[in-house]
Amino acid sequence: MASSESEAGQGVERRNGPRARAVGIAEVAALAGVSIATVSRALAIPERVTPATRARVLEAVRQTGYTPNVAARSLRARRSMLVLVVVPNIITPFFAELLLGVDQALSAEGYGMLIGNLHDRAEKEQHLVDLVFAGGADGVVLLNGEAPKAPTRSLADSGVPIVAVSSPPPFAAPLVLVRQREAAAAVAEHLLELGHRRLGYVAGPARNYIEHERWVGFTARLAAAGIAATEVTRFSGNFRVEAGIAAGRRFLALAAADRPTAVFAISDEMAVGFMTTVRAAGVRVPDDVSVVGFDGILMADYCQPRLTTIRQPREEMGRAAAELLLRLIAGEPIPPEERVQRLDGVLRLGASSGPAPAGGRR
Amino acid sequence: MASSESEAGQGVERRNGPRARAVGIAEVAALAGVSIATVSRALAIPERVTPATRARVLEAVRQTGYTPNVAARSLRARRSMLVLVVVPNIITPFFAELLLGVDQALSAEGYGMLIGNLHDRAEKEQHLVDLVFAGGADGVVLLNGEAPKAPTRSLADSGVPIVAVSSPPPFAAPLVLVRQREAAAAVAEHLLELGHRRLGYVAGPARNYIEHERWVGFTARLAAAGIAATEVTRFSGNFRVEAGIAAGRRFLALAAADRPTAVFAISDEMAVGFMTTVRAAGVRVPDDVSVVGFDGILMADYCQPRLTTIRQPREEMGRAAAELLLRLIAGEPIPPEERVQRLDGVLRLGASSGPAPAGGRR
DNA sequence: CTGAAAGCGCTAACAA
DNA sequence: TTGTTAGCGCTTTCAG
């Protein structure tokens, strides 16, 4: 096969500096024999020009390949038609579908999606805040409520609409969230029904809103069944696979009699890491220990055994947030009851959870 | 716990229309007692103003919270400081790390990352092309070589630098790619060493560049061992999990004696789908059939058994592409030999591949 | 070293 | 309906 090398030679080497000259509105106007204002109108408010004029303009546009310059338009109209989406960490599988939902809603309205990845803190965050203050985005979506910080000012003061997803940011903002407590309670319910009484919990980062909500929901339901939160074996974590693996190791280090018979990991990644680790050491899932995750990511369906988890409606969350944001951008007042939108997570049974082992009750 | 409802009330309802007034350069100039030109210079070319002036300006900037407006700057400078990254499908796990690499390189140079998701063709693609022609991006990264199409014009004619990743787009462009053939040959090599002679292949879409390269590399190595391409059992596919599942079903439908003893799925997602499906039917992996994937996504590490696969250096690919693009944007001439950059995929042994079963040789 | 002034390309008054 | 004109906020000659 011919090497693809040959396909890679650009015919023309690009010259220094800015773009090749683009056709401007003046060129179109000249060709159509009208003023530039008419061209602008023919394009923006077609009903305000004669059909004949419009036709001439459109034809000229077609011939010249004219596309209105976005910078000029933004400057004039004072809006960028861009939305900044702040992601705590772009490589977490959980966020991809969220972005899909956001993207769908945005592009349906002609908005572009700018990604702000918080991966490496400090200057990056400052930069994102500056961008917004500079008019670089008409609105902001904060995933998992993570708001970029700048030493001197808050995003909230930019005057740009902000919508948060999953957890409240450090300032007031409309919110799309999942009923975390109810979902976590459903996990507890499920495990209790299976007869588990000795439970484990792989946590999220300390002081994390989501972590807190799930813990509260989980333990509240357990309490109702007479199991105190202090009886739950807590493994620290941070949502990532590695944390699940570490939790698995700590589980294995426990005397068999002290091991929980069921473990709720508050992210699928951790659940899978946990499960993989303990299984590798010969612990059977779910016979020896049941495992339940949270999120419903793709991997949950294809690990062994298939993970019991809470499915969060990610695409819908993203879409809801973006739609809310677009209304805000349009200046539409949002009634108070719509400022917080709640969606449900649903328990999806897999094969990783099963009845408590015979000796499971203490 | 108090409901988070209370956190969601924006203190002030946003007014209709454009943003709240932002501080402009004039305000800073007035406060500093200099002309706007001086403010501009103090910020852009600090060494061309007196230290004293600079200090006064900076102080005024600090006090006012001034941030130069990006639209005005773009208009004047004729560059947007934005790069458009075109993704065939944002929810494919494979792309996340690629985006991470791209993002790192871009933000290191102060560029923003605009995501163009091709998910739902037609108008969307047109829109992306228009955006670029409108000066909305200073460069474009095409992941998997997927170029958005517009009925009348090609991205390539926009005059904006373009770099493709993984496969060549329909026009000439600098390219970052992985040595697909060598990697696929390494898979063949690995399976041959294990004694497999009856092989299966879960393909990508017809006429797909990557599919083609992997097939060629795979079968070339087999041919060298005396196995004709026609002897390989081919399952159609499209990179997605579902295709792997379908392939698994077709595998199961084969008489045991006709089943390949090893299957190479050209994506991890398909490999996992395949593996999950055949295992569910009692086929042992790798005892009855070895499975090898391609990509090295997170899921490959946590499925059962751990997948043997080719790890593509995704983050590096993304970074390399973005860096190449930035050089192009800067007007730097790229020597011909750098217009195609090749990286290596590396075979990562898992537990999904093993010796051919005793009766495996024909 | 600093200021005045001319636009970048477009839209939106305001006139005609 | 269409044209003229004044900026949007900034950078950058060109003078001073």
Coordinates of C-alpha atoms in Angstrom, one line a residue, chain A residues 73-246:
Chain A
R73 CA -20.5 39.9 15.4
S74 CA -19.6 39.1 19.0
L75 CA -18.2 42.5 19.6
R76 CA -21.2 44.2 18.2
A77 CA -23.8 41.9 19.6
R78 CA -22.0 41.5 22.9
R79 CA -22.4 37.9 23.0
S80 CA -20.1 35.1 21.9
M81 CA -22.5 32.3 21.2
L82 CA -20.2 30.1 23.3
V83 CA -20.8 28.3 26.6
L84 CA -18.1 27.3 28.9
V85 CA -18.4 23.8 30.4
V86 CA -16.2 23.3 33.4
V87 CA -15.2 19.7 33.9
P88 CA -13.4 18.6 37.0
N89 CA -11.5 16.0 35.1
I90 CA -12.1 15.2 31.5
I91 CA -11.0 11.6 31.5
T92 CA -13.6 10.4 33.9
P93 CA -16.0 8.3 31.9
F94 CA -18.9 9.7 33.9
F95 CA -18.6 13.1 32.2
A96 CA -18.6 12.1 28.6
E97 CA -22.4 11.5 28.4
L98 CA -23.0 14.5 30.5
L99 CA -21.1 16.5 27.8
L100 CA -23.2 14.8 25.2
G101 CA -26.4 16.1 26.7
V102 CA -25.0 19.5 27.1
D103 CA -23.7 19.6 23.6
Q104 CA -27.0 18.5 22.1
A105 CA -28.9 21.3 23.8
L106 CA -26.3 23.9 23.0
S107 CA -25.8 23.1 19.4
A108 CA -29.6 22.9 18.9
E109 CA -29.5 26.6 19.6
G110 CA -26.4 27.4 17.7
Y111 CA -24.2 27.7 20.7
G112 CA -20.7 26.3 20.8
M113 CA -19.2 24.3 23.6
L114 CA -15.9 25.4 25.2
I115 CA -14.4 22.9 27.5
G116 CA -12.6 24.0 30.7
N117 CA -10.8 21.1 32.2
L118 CA -9.8 21.7 35.8
H119 CA -7.2 18.9 35.8
D120 CA -4.3 21.0 36.8
R121 CA -5.5 23.7 39.1
A122 CA -4.2 27.2 39.8
E123 CA -3.4 29.2 36.6
K124 CA -5.8 27.2 34.6
E125 CA -8.7 28.1 36.8
Q126 CA -7.7 31.7 36.9
H127 CA -7.6 31.6 33.1
L128 CA -11.1 30.3 32.9
V129 CA -12.5 32.9 35.2
D130 CA -10.7 35.6 33.2
L131 CA -12.1 34.2 30.0
V132 CA -15.6 34.6 31.3
F133 CA -15.0 38.1 32.5
A134 CA -13.6 38.9 29.1
G135 CA -16.9 38.0 27.5
G136 CA -15.5 34.8 26.1
A137 CA -18.6 32.9 27.0
D138 CA -22.3 33.7 27.4
G139 CA -22.8 31.2 30.1
V140 CA -21.2 28.6 32.2
V141 CA -22.1 25.0 33.1
L142 CA -20.4 23.7 36.2
L143 CA -20.2 19.9 36.3
N144 CA -20.2 18.5 39.8
G145 CA -20.4 22.0 41.0
E146 CA -16.6 22.6 40.6
A147 CA -16.1 26.2 40.1
P148 CA -12.8 27.5 38.9
K149 CA -11.3 29.9 41.5
A150 CA -9.5 33.1 40.9
P151 CA -7.6 34.8 43.8
T152 CA -9.5 38.0 43.4
R153 CA -12.9 37.4 42.0
S154 CA -15.6 34.8 41.7
L155 CA -17.2 33.5 38.5
A156 CA -20.4 34.5 40.2
D157 CA -19.5 38.1 39.9
S158 CA -19.0 38.0 36.2
G159 CA -22.7 38.7 35.5
V160 CA -22.7 35.6 33.3
P161 CA -25.4 33.0 33.9
I162 CA -24.2 29.9 35.6
V163 CA -25.9 26.5 36.0
A164 CA -24.4 23.8 38.2
V165 CA -24.8 20.1 37.8
S166 CA -24.8 17.4 40.5
S167 CA -23.6 19.6 43.4
P168 CA -24.0 23.2 44.4
P169 CA -21.0 25.4 43.7
P170 CA -19.6 27.7 46.4
F171 CA -22.2 30.4 45.4
A172 CA -25.8 30.4 44.6
A173 CA -26.7 29.1 41.2
P174 CA -29.5 27.2 39.5
L175 CA -28.9 23.5 39.8
V176 CA -29.6 20.3 38.1
L177 CA -29.2 17.4 40.4
V178 CA -29.9 13.8 41.1
R179 CA -31.7 12.7 44.2
Q180 CA -28.6 11.3 45.7
R181 CA -30.0 10.4 49.1
E182 CA -33.0 8.6 47.7
A183 CA -30.7 6.7 45.3
A184 CA -28.3 5.8 48.1
A185 CA -31.2 4.8 50.3
A186 CA -32.3 2.5 47.5
V187 CA -29.0 0.8 47.6
A188 CA -29.3 0.3 51.3
E189 CA -32.8 -1.0 50.9
H190 CA -31.6 -3.4 48.3
L191 CA -28.8 -4.7 50.5
L192 CA -31.0 -5.0 53.5
E193 CA -33.5 -7.0 51.5
L194 CA -30.8 -9.4 50.6
G195 CA -30.2 -9.9 54.3
H196 CA -27.0 -8.0 54.7
R197 CA -26.4 -6.4 58.0
R198 CA -22.6 -6.0 58.0
L199 CA -22.0 -3.3 55.5
G200 CA -19.0 -1.5 53.9
Y201 CA -18.9 1.8 52.2
V202 CA -16.2 3.1 49.8
A203 CA -16.4 6.9 50.2
G204 CA -15.7 9.9 48.1
P205 CA -13.4 12.7 49.1
A206 CA -13.9 14.2 52.5
R207 CA -16.2 17.3 52.5
N208 CA -17.5 16.4 49.1
Y209 CA -21.1 17.2 48.6
I210 CA -22.0 14.1 46.6
E211 CA -20.1 11.9 49.1
H212 CA -22.0 13.5 51.9
E213 CA -25.4 13.1 50.3
R214 CA -24.9 9.5 49.5
W215 CA -23.6 8.7 52.9
V216 CA -26.5 10.4 54.5
G217 CA -29.0 8.7 52.3
F218 CA -27.3 5.3 52.8
T219 CA -27.0 5.5 56.5
A220 CA -30.4 7.0 57.1
R221 CA -32.0 3.9 55.5
L222 CA -29.7 1.6 57.5
A223 CA -30.6 3.5 60.7
A224 CA -34.2 2.8 60.0
A225 CA -33.3 -0.9 60.0
G226 CA -31.5 -0.5 63.3
I227 CA -28.0 -0.3 61.9
A228 CA -26.0 2.6 63.1
A229 CA -23.7 4.5 60.8
T230 CA -20.8 3.7 63.1
E231 CA -21.3 0.0 62.3
V232 CA -20.5 0.6 58.7
T233 CA -17.0 -0.2 57.6
R234 CA -15.8 2.9 55.8
F235 CA -13.1 2.8 53.2
S236 CA -11.8 6.2 52.0
G237 CA -11.9 6.9 48.3
N238 CA -12.1 9.6 45.7
F239 CA -14.3 8.1 42.9
R240 CA -11.4 6.8 40.9
V241 CA -10.6 3.1 40.1
E242 CA -7.4 3.2 42.1
A243 CA -9.3 4.1 45.3
G244 CA -11.5 1.1 44.7
I245 CA -8.4 -1.1 44.5
A246 CA -7.0 0.3 47.7

